[in-house]
mmCIF file of C-alpha atoms in Angstrom:
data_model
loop_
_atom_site.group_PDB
_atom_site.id
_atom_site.type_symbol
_atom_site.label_atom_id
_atom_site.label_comp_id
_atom_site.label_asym_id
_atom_site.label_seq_id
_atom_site.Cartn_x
_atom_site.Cartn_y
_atom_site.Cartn_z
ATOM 1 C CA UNK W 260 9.204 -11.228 37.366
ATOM 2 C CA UNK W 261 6.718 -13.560 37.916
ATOM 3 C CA UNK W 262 3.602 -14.389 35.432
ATOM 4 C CA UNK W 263 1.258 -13.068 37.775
ATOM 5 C CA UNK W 264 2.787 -9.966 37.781
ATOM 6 C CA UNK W 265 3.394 -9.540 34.006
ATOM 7 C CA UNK W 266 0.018 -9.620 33.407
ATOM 8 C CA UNK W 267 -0.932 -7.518 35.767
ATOM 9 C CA UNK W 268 1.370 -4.575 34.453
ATOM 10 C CA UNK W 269 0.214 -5.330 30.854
ATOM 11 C CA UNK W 270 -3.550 -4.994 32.222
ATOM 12 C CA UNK W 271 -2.727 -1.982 34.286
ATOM 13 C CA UNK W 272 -1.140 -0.028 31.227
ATOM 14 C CA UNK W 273 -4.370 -1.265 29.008
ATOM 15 C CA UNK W 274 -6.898 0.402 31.497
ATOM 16 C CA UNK W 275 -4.586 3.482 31.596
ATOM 17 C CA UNK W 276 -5.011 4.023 27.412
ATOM 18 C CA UNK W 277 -9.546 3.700 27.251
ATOM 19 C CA UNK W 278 -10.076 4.994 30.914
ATOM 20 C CA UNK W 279 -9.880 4.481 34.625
ATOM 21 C CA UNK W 280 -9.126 0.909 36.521
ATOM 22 C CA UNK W 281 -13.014 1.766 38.092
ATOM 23 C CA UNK W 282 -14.220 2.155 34.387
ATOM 24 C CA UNK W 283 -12.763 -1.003 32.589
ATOM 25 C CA UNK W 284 -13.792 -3.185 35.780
ATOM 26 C CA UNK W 285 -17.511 -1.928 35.934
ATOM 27 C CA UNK W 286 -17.209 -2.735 31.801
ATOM 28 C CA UNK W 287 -16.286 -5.861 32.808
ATOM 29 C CA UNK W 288 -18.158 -6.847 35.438
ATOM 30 C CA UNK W 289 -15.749 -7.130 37.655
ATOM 31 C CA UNK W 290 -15.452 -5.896 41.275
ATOM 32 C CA UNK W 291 -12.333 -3.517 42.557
ATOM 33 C CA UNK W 292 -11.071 -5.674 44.772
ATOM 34 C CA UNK W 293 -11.043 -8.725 42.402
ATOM 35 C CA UNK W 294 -9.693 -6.105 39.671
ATOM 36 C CA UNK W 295 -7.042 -4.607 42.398
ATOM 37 C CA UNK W 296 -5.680 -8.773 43.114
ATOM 38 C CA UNK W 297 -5.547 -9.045 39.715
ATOM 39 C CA UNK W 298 -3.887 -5.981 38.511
ATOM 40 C CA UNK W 299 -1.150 -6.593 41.938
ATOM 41 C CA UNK W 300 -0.051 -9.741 40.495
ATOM 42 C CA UNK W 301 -1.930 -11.986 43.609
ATOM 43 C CA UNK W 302 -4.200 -13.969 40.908
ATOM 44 C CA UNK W 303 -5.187 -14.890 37.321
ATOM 45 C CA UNK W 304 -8.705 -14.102 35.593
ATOM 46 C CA UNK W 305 -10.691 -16.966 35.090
ATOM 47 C CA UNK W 306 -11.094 -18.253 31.426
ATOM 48 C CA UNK W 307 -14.356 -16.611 30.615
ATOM 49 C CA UNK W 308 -12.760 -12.944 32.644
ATOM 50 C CA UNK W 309 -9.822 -12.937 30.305
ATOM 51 C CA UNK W 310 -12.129 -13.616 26.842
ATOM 52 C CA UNK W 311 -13.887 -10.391 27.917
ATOM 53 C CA UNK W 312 -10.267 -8.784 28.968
ATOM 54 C CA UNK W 313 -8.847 -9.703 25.187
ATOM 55 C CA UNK W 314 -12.338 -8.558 23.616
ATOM 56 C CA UNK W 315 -12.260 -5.274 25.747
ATOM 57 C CA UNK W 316 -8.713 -4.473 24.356
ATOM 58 C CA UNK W 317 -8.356 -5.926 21.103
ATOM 59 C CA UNK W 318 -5.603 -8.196 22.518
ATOM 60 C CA UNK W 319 -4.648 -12.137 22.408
ATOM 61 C CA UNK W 320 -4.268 -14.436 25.425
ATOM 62 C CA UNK W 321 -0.414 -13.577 24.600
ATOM 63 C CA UNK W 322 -0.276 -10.543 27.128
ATOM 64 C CA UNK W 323 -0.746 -13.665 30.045
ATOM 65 C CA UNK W 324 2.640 -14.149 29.631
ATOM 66 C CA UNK W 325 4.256 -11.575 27.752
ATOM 67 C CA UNK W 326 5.017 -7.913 28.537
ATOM 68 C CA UNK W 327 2.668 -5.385 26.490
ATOM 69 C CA UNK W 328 5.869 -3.142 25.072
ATOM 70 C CA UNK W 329 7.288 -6.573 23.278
ATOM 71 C CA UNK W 330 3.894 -7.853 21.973
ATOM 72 C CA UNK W 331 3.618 -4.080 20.600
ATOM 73 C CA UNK W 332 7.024 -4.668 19.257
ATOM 74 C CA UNK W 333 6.839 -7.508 17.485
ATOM 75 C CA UNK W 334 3.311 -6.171 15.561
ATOM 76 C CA UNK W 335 5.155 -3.200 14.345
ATOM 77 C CA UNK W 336 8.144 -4.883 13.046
ATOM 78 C CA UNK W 337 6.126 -7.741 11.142
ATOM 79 C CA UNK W 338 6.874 -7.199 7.649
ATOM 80 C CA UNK W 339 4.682 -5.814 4.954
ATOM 81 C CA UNK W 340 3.502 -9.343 3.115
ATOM 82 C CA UNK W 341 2.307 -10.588 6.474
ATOM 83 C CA UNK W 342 -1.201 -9.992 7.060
ATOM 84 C CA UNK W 343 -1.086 -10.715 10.557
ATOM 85 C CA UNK W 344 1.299 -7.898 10.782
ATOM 86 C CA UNK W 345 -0.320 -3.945 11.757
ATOM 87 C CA UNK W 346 0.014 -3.083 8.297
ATOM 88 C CA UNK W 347 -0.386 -5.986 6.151
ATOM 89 C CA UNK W 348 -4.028 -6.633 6.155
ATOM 90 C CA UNK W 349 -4.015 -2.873 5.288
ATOM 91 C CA UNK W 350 -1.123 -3.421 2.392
ATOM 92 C CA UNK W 351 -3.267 -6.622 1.238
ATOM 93 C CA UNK W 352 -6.585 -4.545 0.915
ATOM 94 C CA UNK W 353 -5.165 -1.641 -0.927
ATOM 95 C CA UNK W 354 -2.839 -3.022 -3.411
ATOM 96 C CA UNK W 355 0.387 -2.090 -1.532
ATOM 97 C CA UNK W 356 -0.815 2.050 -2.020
ATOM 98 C CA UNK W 357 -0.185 4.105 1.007
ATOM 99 C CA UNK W 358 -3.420 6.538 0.828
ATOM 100 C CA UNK W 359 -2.656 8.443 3.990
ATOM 101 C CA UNK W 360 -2.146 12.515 3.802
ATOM 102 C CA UNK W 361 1.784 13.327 4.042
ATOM 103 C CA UNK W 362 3.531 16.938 3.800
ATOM 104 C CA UNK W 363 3.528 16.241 -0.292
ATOM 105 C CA UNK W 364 -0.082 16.227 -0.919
ATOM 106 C CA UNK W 365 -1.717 17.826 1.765
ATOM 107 C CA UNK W 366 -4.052 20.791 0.858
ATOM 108 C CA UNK W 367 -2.622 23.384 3.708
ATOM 109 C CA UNK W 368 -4.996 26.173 2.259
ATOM 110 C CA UNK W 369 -8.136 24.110 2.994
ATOM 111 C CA UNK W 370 -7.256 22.285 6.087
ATOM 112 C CA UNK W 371 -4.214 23.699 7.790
ATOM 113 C CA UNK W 372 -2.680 22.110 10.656
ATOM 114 C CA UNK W 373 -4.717 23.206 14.126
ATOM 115 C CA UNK W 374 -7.918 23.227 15.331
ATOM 116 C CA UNK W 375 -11.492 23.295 12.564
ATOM 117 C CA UNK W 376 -14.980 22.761 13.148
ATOM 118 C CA UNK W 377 -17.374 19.740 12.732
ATOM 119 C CA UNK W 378 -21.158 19.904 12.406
ATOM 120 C CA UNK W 379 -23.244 17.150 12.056
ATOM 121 C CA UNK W 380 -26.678 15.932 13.034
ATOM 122 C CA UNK W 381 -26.747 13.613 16.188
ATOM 123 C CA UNK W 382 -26.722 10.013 16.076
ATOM 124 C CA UNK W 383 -28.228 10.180 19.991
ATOM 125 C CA UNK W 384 -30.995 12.387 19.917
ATOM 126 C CA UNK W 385 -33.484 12.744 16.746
ATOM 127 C CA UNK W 386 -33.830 16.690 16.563
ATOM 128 C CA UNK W 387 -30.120 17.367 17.896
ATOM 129 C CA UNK W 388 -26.729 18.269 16.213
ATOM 130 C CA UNK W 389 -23.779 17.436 17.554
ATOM 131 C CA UNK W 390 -20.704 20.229 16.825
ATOM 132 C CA UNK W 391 -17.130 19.977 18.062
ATOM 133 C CA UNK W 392 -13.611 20.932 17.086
ATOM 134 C CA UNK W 393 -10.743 18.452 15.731
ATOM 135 C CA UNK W 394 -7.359 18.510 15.710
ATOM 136 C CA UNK W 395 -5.177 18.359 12.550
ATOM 137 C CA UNK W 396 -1.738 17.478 12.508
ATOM 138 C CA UNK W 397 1.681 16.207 11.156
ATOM 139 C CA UNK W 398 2.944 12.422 13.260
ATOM 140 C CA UNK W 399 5.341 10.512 11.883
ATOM 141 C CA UNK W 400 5.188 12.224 8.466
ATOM 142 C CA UNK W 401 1.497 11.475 8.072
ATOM 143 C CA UNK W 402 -1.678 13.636 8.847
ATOM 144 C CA UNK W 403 -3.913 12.637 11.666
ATOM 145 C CA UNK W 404 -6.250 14.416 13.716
ATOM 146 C CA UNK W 405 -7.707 13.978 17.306
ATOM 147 C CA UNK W 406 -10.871 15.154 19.187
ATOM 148 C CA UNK W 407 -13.253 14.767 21.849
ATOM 149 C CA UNK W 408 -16.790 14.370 22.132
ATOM 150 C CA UNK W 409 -18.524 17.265 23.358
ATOM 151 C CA UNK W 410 -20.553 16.093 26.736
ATOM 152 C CA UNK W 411 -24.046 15.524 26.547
ATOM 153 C CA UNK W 412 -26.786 17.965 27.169
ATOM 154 C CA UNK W 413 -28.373 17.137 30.607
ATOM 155 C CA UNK W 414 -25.769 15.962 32.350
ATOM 156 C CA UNK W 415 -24.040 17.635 35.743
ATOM 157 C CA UNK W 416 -20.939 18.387 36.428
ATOM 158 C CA UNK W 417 -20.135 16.017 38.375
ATOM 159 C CA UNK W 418 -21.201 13.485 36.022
ATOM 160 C CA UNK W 419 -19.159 14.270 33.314
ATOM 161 C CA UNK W 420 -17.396 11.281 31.418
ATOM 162 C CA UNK W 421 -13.804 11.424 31.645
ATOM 163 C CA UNK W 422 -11.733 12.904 28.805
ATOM 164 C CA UNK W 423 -10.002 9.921 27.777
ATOM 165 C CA UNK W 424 -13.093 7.893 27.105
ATOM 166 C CA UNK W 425 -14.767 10.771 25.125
ATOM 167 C CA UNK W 426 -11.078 10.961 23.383
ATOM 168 C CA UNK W 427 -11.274 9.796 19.374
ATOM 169 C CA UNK W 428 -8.362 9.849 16.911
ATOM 170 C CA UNK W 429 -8.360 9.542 13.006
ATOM 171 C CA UNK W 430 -5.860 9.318 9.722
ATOM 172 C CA UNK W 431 -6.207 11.491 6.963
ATOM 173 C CA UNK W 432 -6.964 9.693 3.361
ATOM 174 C CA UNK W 433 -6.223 11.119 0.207
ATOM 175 C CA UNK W 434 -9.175 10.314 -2.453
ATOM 176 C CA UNK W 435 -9.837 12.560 -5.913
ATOM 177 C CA UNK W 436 -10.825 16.184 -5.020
ATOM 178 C CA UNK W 437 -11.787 15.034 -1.643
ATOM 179 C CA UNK W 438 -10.707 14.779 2.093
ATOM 180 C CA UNK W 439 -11.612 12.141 4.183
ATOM 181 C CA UNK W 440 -10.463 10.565 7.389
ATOM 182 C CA UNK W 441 -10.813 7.557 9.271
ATOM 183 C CA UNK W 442 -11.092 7.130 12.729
ATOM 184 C CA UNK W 443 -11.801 5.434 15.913
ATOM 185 C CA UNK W 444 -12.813 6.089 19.640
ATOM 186 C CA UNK W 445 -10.431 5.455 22.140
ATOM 187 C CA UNK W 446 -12.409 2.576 23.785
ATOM 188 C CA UNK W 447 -11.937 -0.520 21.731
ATOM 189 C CA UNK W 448 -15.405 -1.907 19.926
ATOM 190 C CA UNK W 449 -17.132 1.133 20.378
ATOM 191 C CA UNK W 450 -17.298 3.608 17.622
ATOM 192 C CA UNK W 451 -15.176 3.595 14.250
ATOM 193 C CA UNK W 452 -16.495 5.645 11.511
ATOM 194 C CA UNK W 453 -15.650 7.461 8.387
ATOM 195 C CA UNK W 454 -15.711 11.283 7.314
ATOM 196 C CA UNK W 455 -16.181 12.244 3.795
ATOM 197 C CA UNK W 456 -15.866 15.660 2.412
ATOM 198 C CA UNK W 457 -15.789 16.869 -0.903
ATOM 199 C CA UNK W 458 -14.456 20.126 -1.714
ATOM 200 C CA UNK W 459 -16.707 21.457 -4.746
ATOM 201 C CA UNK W 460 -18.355 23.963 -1.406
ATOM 202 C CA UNK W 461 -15.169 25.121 -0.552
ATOM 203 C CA UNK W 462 -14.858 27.988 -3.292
ATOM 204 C CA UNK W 463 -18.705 29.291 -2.800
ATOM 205 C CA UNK W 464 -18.938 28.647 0.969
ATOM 206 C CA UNK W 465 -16.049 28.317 2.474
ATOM 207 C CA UNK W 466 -16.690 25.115 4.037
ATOM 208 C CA UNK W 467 -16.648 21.420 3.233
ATOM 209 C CA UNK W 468 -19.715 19.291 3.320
ATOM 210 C CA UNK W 469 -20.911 15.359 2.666
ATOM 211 C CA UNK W 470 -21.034 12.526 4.998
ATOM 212 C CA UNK W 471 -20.593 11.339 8.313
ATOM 213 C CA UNK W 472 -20.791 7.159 9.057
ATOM 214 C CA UNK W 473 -20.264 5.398 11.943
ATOM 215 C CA UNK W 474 -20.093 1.579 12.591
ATOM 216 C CA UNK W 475 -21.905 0.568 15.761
ATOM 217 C CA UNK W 476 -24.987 -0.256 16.698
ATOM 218 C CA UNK W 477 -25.864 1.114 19.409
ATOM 219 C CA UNK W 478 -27.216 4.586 18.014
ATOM 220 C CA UNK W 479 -30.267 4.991 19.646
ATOM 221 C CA UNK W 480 -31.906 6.260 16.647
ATOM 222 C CA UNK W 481 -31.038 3.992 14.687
ATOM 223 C CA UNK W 482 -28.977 6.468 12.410
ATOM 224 C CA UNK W 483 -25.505 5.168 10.138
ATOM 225 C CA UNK W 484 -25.253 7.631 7.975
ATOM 226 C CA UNK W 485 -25.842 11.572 8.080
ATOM 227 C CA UNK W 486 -24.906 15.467 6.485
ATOM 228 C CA UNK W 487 -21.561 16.602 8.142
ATOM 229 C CA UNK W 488 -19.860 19.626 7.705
ATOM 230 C CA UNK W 489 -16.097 20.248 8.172
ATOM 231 C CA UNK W 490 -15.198 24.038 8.970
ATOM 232 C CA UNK W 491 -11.913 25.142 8.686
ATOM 233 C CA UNK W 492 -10.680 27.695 10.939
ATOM 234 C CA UNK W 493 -8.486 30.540 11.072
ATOM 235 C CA UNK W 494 -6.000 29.800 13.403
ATOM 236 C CA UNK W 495 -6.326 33.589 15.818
ATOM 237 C CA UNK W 496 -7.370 33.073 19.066
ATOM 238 C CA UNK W 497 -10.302 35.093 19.243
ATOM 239 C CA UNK W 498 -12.235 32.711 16.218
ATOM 240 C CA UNK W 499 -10.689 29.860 17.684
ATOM 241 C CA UNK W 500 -12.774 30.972 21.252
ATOM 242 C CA UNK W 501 -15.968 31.695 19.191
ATOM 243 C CA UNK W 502 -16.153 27.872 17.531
ATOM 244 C CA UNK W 503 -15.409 26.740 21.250
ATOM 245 C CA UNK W 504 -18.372 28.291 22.452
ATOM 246 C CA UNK W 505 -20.652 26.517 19.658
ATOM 247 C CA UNK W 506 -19.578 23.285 20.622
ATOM 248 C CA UNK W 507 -22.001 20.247 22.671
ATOM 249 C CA UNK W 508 -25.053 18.888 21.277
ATOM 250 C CA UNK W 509 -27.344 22.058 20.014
ATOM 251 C CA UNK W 510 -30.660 22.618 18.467
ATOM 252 C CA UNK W 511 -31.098 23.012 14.724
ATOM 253 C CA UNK W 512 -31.958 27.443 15.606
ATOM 254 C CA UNK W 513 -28.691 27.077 17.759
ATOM 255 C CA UNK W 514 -26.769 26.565 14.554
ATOM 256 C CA UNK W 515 -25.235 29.042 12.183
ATOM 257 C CA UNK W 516 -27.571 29.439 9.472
ATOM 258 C CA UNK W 517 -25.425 29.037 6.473
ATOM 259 C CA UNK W 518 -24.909 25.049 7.576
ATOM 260 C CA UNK W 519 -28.737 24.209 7.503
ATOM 261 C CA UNK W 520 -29.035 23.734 3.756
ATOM 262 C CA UNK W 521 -26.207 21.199 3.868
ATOM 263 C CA UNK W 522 -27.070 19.540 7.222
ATOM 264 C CA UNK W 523 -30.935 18.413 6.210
ATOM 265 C CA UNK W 524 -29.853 17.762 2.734
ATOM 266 C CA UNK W 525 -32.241 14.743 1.249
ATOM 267 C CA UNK W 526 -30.832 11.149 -0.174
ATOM 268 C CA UNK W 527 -29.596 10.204 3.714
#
C-alpha cells in the first residue's frame, strides 16, 4: 500500500469518529473534491492543510505514514512511567491513584446503570436551560456515561446537526461523598468540561445538585461555570418517556419547579 493511500484511510476513519467527510472539510476549509483526492490516495495535503488536519484530530504528522490502528496501538501499550503514553500524564498528575468509578465503589442506589436526567442553565442563551438525559454504564470495568446534546430551539428539521457531532462521552470519578464525571464532546477542541455533584440533596430531594464547567470559549454568554442538577431515574419505561419529553433547551416556567431553587442558586 502506497503512502498516499495510508493516509488517506487513516483520514477517512478520523472523519468517520467527529462527523461527516462534508463536515470535517467545510471545518477545514477545504473543498470536496480536494478532500475526495485526498481521502482516494491521488495527493498529499499541503504543510499548512495537514497542521489544521493534526489540530482537528488531536493527531501527529505520524498518521502520513502510518496506519491509524498501529499508532492507536502503540499509545495504549506505552507503559505507565511514560508520560507520553495515554495514561501516563494521567498516572504522573495523580500520584499513580486510579480515581475512576469501578463495580467496587459505585453507589448503584443513587446512580444506577441506564438512562438519568441533567438540568442546567444554558451556556448559549442567557434566560435558557438546557435539559437532557445521559447514559451510565459499566466498559471495561470502569463507569462511563454518554449523551447527546439536545438540538437547539429554532432550528428545522432539516437543519438538524448530525448525531455524532452533538455525541459527548464522560468517566466517572470517585471524590469524598460526591460524584463527578469528566467528559468531552466528540469533536476534538471543542467542549471538555466537568460535572460535580454532591450528594448531601439526595436524602431530602431526591436529586443531586452543584456545578457544571466547561472549557471553551466560545460560550456566547460568556458563562464557565453554572447550577446543574443530576436526576436519577427509575429505570420503567413510562418515566423514562416523561424525562424524554422535557428534554431541548426550555424556559425557566418550562422546568419542574422543585429544580429552581438549586438552578439560580447565588455564588456562580
Amino acid at each position: 500500500m502506497s503512502v498516499h493511500q495510508i493516509f488517506g484511510r487513516n483520514l477517512r476513519e478520523l472523519c468517520k469518529r467527529t462527523g461527516t467527510i462534508a463536515e470535517v472539510a467545510d471545518h477545514l476549509g477545504v473543498n470536496r473534491v480536494q478532500m475526495n483526492r485526498i481521502l482516494n490516495g491521488e495527493s498529499f495535503p499541503k504543510p499548512g492543510l495537514m497542521k489544521r488536519i493534526c489540530d482537528h484530530f488531536s493527531v501527529t504528522a505520524r498518521i502520513l505514514l502510518e496506519p491509524l490502528a498501529e499508532l492507536e496501538a502503540e499509545k495504549r501499550h506505552q507503559s505507565p512511567g511514560d508520560v507520553r503514553g495515554m495514561s501516563g500524564p494521567f498516572d504522573y498528575a495523580f500520584f499513580g491513584r486510579d480515581y475512576s468509578v469501578n463495580e467496587e465503589n459505585v453507589n448503584r442506589e443513587i446512580v444506577p446503570d441506564g438512562l438519568h436526567l441533567m438540568i442546567r442553565p444554558s451556556f448559549m442563551w442567557r434566560d435558557g436551560y438546557w435539559i437532557g438525559m445521559v447514559r451510565f454504564f459499566n466498559k471495561d470495568g470502569a463507569q462511563v456515561m454518554r449523551g447527546f446534546d439536545p438540538i437547539a430551539r429554532g432550528m428545522k428539521r432539516s437543519d438538524l446537526t448530525p448525531m455524532k457531532v452533538r455525541e459527548y462521552r464522560g468517566l466517572l470519578l470517585n471524590s469524598s461523598e460526591s460524584i463527578s464525571f469528566l467528559y468531552a464532546t466528540r469533536i476534538p477542541n471543542t467542549v471538555i468540561g466537568i460535572d460535580h455533584f454532591g450528594t448531601r440533596t439526595w436524602p431530602t430531594h431526591g436529586f443531586l445538585s452543584e456545578r457544571c464547567l466547561v472549557m471553551s470559549s466560545a460560550n456566547p454568554i460568556g458563562k464557565t461555570v453554572v447550577p446543574s442538577i443530576l436526576q436519577p431515574l427509575e429505570q420503567d419505561t413510562r418515566t423514562i418517556l416523561e424525562a424524554a419529553r422535557l428534554c431541548g433547551f426550555r424556559s425557566l416556567s418550562e422546568v419542574p419547579r422543585k429544580y429552581h431553587e438549586h438552578l439560580s442558586s447565588a455564588g456562580i
